[in-house]
Coordinates of C-alpha atoms in Angstrom, one line a residue:
X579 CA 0.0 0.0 0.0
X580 CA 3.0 2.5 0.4
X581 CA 5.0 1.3 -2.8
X582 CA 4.2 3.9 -5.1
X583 CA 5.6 3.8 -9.0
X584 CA 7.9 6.3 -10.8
X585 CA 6.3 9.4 -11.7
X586 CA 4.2 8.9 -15.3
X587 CA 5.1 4.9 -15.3
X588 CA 1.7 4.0 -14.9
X589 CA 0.6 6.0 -18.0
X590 CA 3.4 5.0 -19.7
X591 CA 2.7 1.5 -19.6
X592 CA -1.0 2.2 -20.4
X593 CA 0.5 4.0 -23.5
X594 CA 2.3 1.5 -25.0
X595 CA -0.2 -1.0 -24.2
X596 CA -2.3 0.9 -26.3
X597 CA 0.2 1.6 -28.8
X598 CA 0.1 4.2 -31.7
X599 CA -3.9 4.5 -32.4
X600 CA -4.3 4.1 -28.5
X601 CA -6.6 0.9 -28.9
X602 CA -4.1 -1.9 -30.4
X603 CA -3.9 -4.0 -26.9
X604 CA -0.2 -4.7 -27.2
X605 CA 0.8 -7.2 -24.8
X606 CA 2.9 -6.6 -21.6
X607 CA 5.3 -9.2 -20.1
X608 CA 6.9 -8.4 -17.0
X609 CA 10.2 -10.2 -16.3
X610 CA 11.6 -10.1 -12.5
X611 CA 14.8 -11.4 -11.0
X612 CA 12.0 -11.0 -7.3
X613 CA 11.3 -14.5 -5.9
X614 CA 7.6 -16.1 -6.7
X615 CA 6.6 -15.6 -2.6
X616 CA 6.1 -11.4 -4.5
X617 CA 3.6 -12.5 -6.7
X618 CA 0.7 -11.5 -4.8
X619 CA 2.5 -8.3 -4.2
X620 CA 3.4 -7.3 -7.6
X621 CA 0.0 -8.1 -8.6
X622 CA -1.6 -5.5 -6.3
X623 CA 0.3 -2.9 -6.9
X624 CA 0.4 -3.4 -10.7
X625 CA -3.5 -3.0 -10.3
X626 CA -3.2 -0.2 -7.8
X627 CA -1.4 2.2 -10.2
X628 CA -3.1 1.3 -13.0
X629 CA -0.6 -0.7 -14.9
X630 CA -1.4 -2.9 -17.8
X631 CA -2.1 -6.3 -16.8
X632 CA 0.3 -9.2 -18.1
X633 CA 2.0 -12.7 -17.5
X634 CA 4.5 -11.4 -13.9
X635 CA 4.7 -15.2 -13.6
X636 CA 8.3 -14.7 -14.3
X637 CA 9.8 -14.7 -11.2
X638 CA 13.0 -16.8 -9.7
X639 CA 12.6 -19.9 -7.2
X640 CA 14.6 -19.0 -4.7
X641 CA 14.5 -22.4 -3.3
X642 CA 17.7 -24.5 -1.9
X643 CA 18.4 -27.8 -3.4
X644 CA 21.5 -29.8 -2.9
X645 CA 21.7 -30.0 -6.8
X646 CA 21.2 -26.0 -6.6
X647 CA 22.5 -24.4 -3.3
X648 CA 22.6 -20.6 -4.8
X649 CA 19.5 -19.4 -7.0
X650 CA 20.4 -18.6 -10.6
X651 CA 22.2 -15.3 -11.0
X652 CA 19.7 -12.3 -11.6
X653 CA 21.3 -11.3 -15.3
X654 CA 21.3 -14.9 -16.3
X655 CA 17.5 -15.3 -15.1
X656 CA 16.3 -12.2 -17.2
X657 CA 18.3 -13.4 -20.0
X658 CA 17.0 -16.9 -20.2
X659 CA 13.4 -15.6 -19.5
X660 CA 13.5 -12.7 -22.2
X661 CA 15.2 -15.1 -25.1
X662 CA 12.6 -17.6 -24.2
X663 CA 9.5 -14.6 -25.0
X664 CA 11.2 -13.9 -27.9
X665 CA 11.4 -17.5 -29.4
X666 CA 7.9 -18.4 -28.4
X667 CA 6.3 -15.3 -30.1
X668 CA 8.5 -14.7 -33.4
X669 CA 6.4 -12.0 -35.2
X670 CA 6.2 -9.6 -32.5
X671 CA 8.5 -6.7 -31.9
X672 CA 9.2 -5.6 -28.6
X673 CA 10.3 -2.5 -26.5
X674 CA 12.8 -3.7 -23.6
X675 CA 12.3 -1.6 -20.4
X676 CA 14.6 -1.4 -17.6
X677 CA 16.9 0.3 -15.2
X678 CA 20.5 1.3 -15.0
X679 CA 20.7 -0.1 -11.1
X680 CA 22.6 -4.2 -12.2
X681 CA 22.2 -5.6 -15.3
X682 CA 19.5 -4.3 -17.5
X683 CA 21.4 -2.3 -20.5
X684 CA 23.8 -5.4 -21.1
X685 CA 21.6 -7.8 -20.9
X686 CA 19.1 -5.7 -23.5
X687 CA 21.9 -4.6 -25.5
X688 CA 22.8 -8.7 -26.2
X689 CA 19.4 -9.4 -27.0
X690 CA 18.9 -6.4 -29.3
X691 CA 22.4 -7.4 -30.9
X692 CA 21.4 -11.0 -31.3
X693 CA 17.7 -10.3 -32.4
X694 CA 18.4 -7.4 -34.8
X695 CA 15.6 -5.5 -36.2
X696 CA 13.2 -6.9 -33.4
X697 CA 13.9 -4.4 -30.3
X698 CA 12.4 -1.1 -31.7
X699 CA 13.2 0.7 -28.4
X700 CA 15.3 0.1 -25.1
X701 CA 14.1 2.2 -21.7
X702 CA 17.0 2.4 -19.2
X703 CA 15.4 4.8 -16.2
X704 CA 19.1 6.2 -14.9
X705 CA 18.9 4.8 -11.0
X706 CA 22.8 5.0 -10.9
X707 CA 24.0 8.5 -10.4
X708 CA 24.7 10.9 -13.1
X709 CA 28.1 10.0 -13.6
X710 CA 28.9 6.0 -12.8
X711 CA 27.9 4.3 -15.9
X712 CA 28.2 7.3 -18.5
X713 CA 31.3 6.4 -20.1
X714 CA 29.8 2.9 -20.7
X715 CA 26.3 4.5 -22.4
X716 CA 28.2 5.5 -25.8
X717 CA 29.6 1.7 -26.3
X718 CA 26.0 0.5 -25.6
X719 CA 24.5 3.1 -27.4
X720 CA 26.5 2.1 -30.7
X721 CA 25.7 -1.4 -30.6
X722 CA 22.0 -1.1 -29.8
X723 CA 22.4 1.4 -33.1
X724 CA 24.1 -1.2 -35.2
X725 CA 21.3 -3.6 -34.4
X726 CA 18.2 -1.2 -35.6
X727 CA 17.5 -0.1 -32.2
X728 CA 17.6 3.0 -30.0
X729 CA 19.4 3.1 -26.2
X730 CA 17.5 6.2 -24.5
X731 CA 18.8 6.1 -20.7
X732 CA 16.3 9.2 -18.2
X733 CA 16.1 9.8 -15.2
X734 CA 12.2 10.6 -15.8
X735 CA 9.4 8.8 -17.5
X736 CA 8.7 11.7 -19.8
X737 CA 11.6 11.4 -22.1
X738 CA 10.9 7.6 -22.8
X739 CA 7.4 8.6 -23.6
X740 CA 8.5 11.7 -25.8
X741 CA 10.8 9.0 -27.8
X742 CA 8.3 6.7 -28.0
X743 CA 6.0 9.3 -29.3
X744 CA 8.2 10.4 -32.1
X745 CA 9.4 7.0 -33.1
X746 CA 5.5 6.0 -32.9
X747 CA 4.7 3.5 -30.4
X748 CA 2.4 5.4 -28.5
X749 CA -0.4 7.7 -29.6
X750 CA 1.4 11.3 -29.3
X751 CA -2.0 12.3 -27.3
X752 CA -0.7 10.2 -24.8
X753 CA 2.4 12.4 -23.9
X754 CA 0.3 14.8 -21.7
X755 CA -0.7 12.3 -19.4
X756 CA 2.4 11.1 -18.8
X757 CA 3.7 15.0 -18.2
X758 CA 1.1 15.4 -16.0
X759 CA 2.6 13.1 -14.1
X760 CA 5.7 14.2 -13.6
X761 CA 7.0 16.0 -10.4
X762 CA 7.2 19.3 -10.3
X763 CA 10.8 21.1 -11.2
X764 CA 12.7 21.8 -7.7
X765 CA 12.4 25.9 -7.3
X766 CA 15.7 27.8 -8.0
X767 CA 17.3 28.4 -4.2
X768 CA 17.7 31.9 -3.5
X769 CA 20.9 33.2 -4.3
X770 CA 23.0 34.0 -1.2
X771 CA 22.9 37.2 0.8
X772 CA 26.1 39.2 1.7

């Protein structure tokens, strides 16, 4: 009940789900490294904010097993899970959403390199700082550009949404919902007196 969502996610989601007319119904799969025992909680607050409902059933056993002491590492998982989607629905093409905080733009980057022409956008919302991955975001940009796609790494939801709006995922009427849910701009501080 206190978990809120990043500022304009919700009609983000709803955006793309709705795709460039705003009625197509595109579908939305959510891939977690979270363990299944988060289910239940994912699925409220997906329906408290409003977000598109899709598979979440995506999620890592963490269960021990004297075969498998450690869970699968949380890159590996996404990997795994994400090729699978791809394989098992061929024809459609996909917009990979994520954040900079582990794994997200390499793991995206691979898939978009290794299924060229299929990844028409890749989200990264910039968790990280301002400064700790930057020097890595112009190699991953290049090769998410040699494989048809587009790298757009924010630190807000409206400049995904503004992309997706000029590249035309998402009906451009859509954009003022998602501004209107943005915070609003920290005040200039007062300059100093002397």
């Amino acid at each position: 009940e206190d978990r809120t969502a990043f500022p304009g996610v919700s009609a983000l989601y709803r955006a793309l789900h709705g795709g460039a007319c705003g009625s197509e119904g595109n579908p939305m799969l959510y891939v977690s490294r979270a363990p299944w025992g988060l289910y239940e909680v994912l699925d409220e607050f997906f329906r408290r904010h409003d977000i598109p409902g899709g598979p979440i059933l995506l999620l890592r056993e963490w269960g021990v097993s004297w075969r498998r002491p450690l869970p699968r590492r949380a890159e590996d998982h996404k990997h795994v899970l994400i090729q699978a989607i791809l394989e098992t629905y061929r024809h459609l093409p996909v917009v990979l959403i994520g954040d900079s905080g582990q794994h997200d733009p390499e793991i995206y980057r691979d898939i978009a390199a290794r299924h060229a022409g299929r990844v028409l956008a890749i989200y990264i919302r910039d968790v990280s700082g301002p400064a700790s991955r930057a020097r890595d975001r112009a190699t991953l940009g290049a090769t998410v550009a040699a494989a048809g796609s587009e790298l757009i790494v924010a630190a807000d939801t409206l400049a995904m949404a503004e992309h997706a709006a000029r590249i035309g995922l998402i009906a451009p009427d859509t954009l003022a919902e998602v501004r209107r849910r943005q915070p609003e701009p920290d005040p200039e501080p007062d300059p100093p007196s002397t």
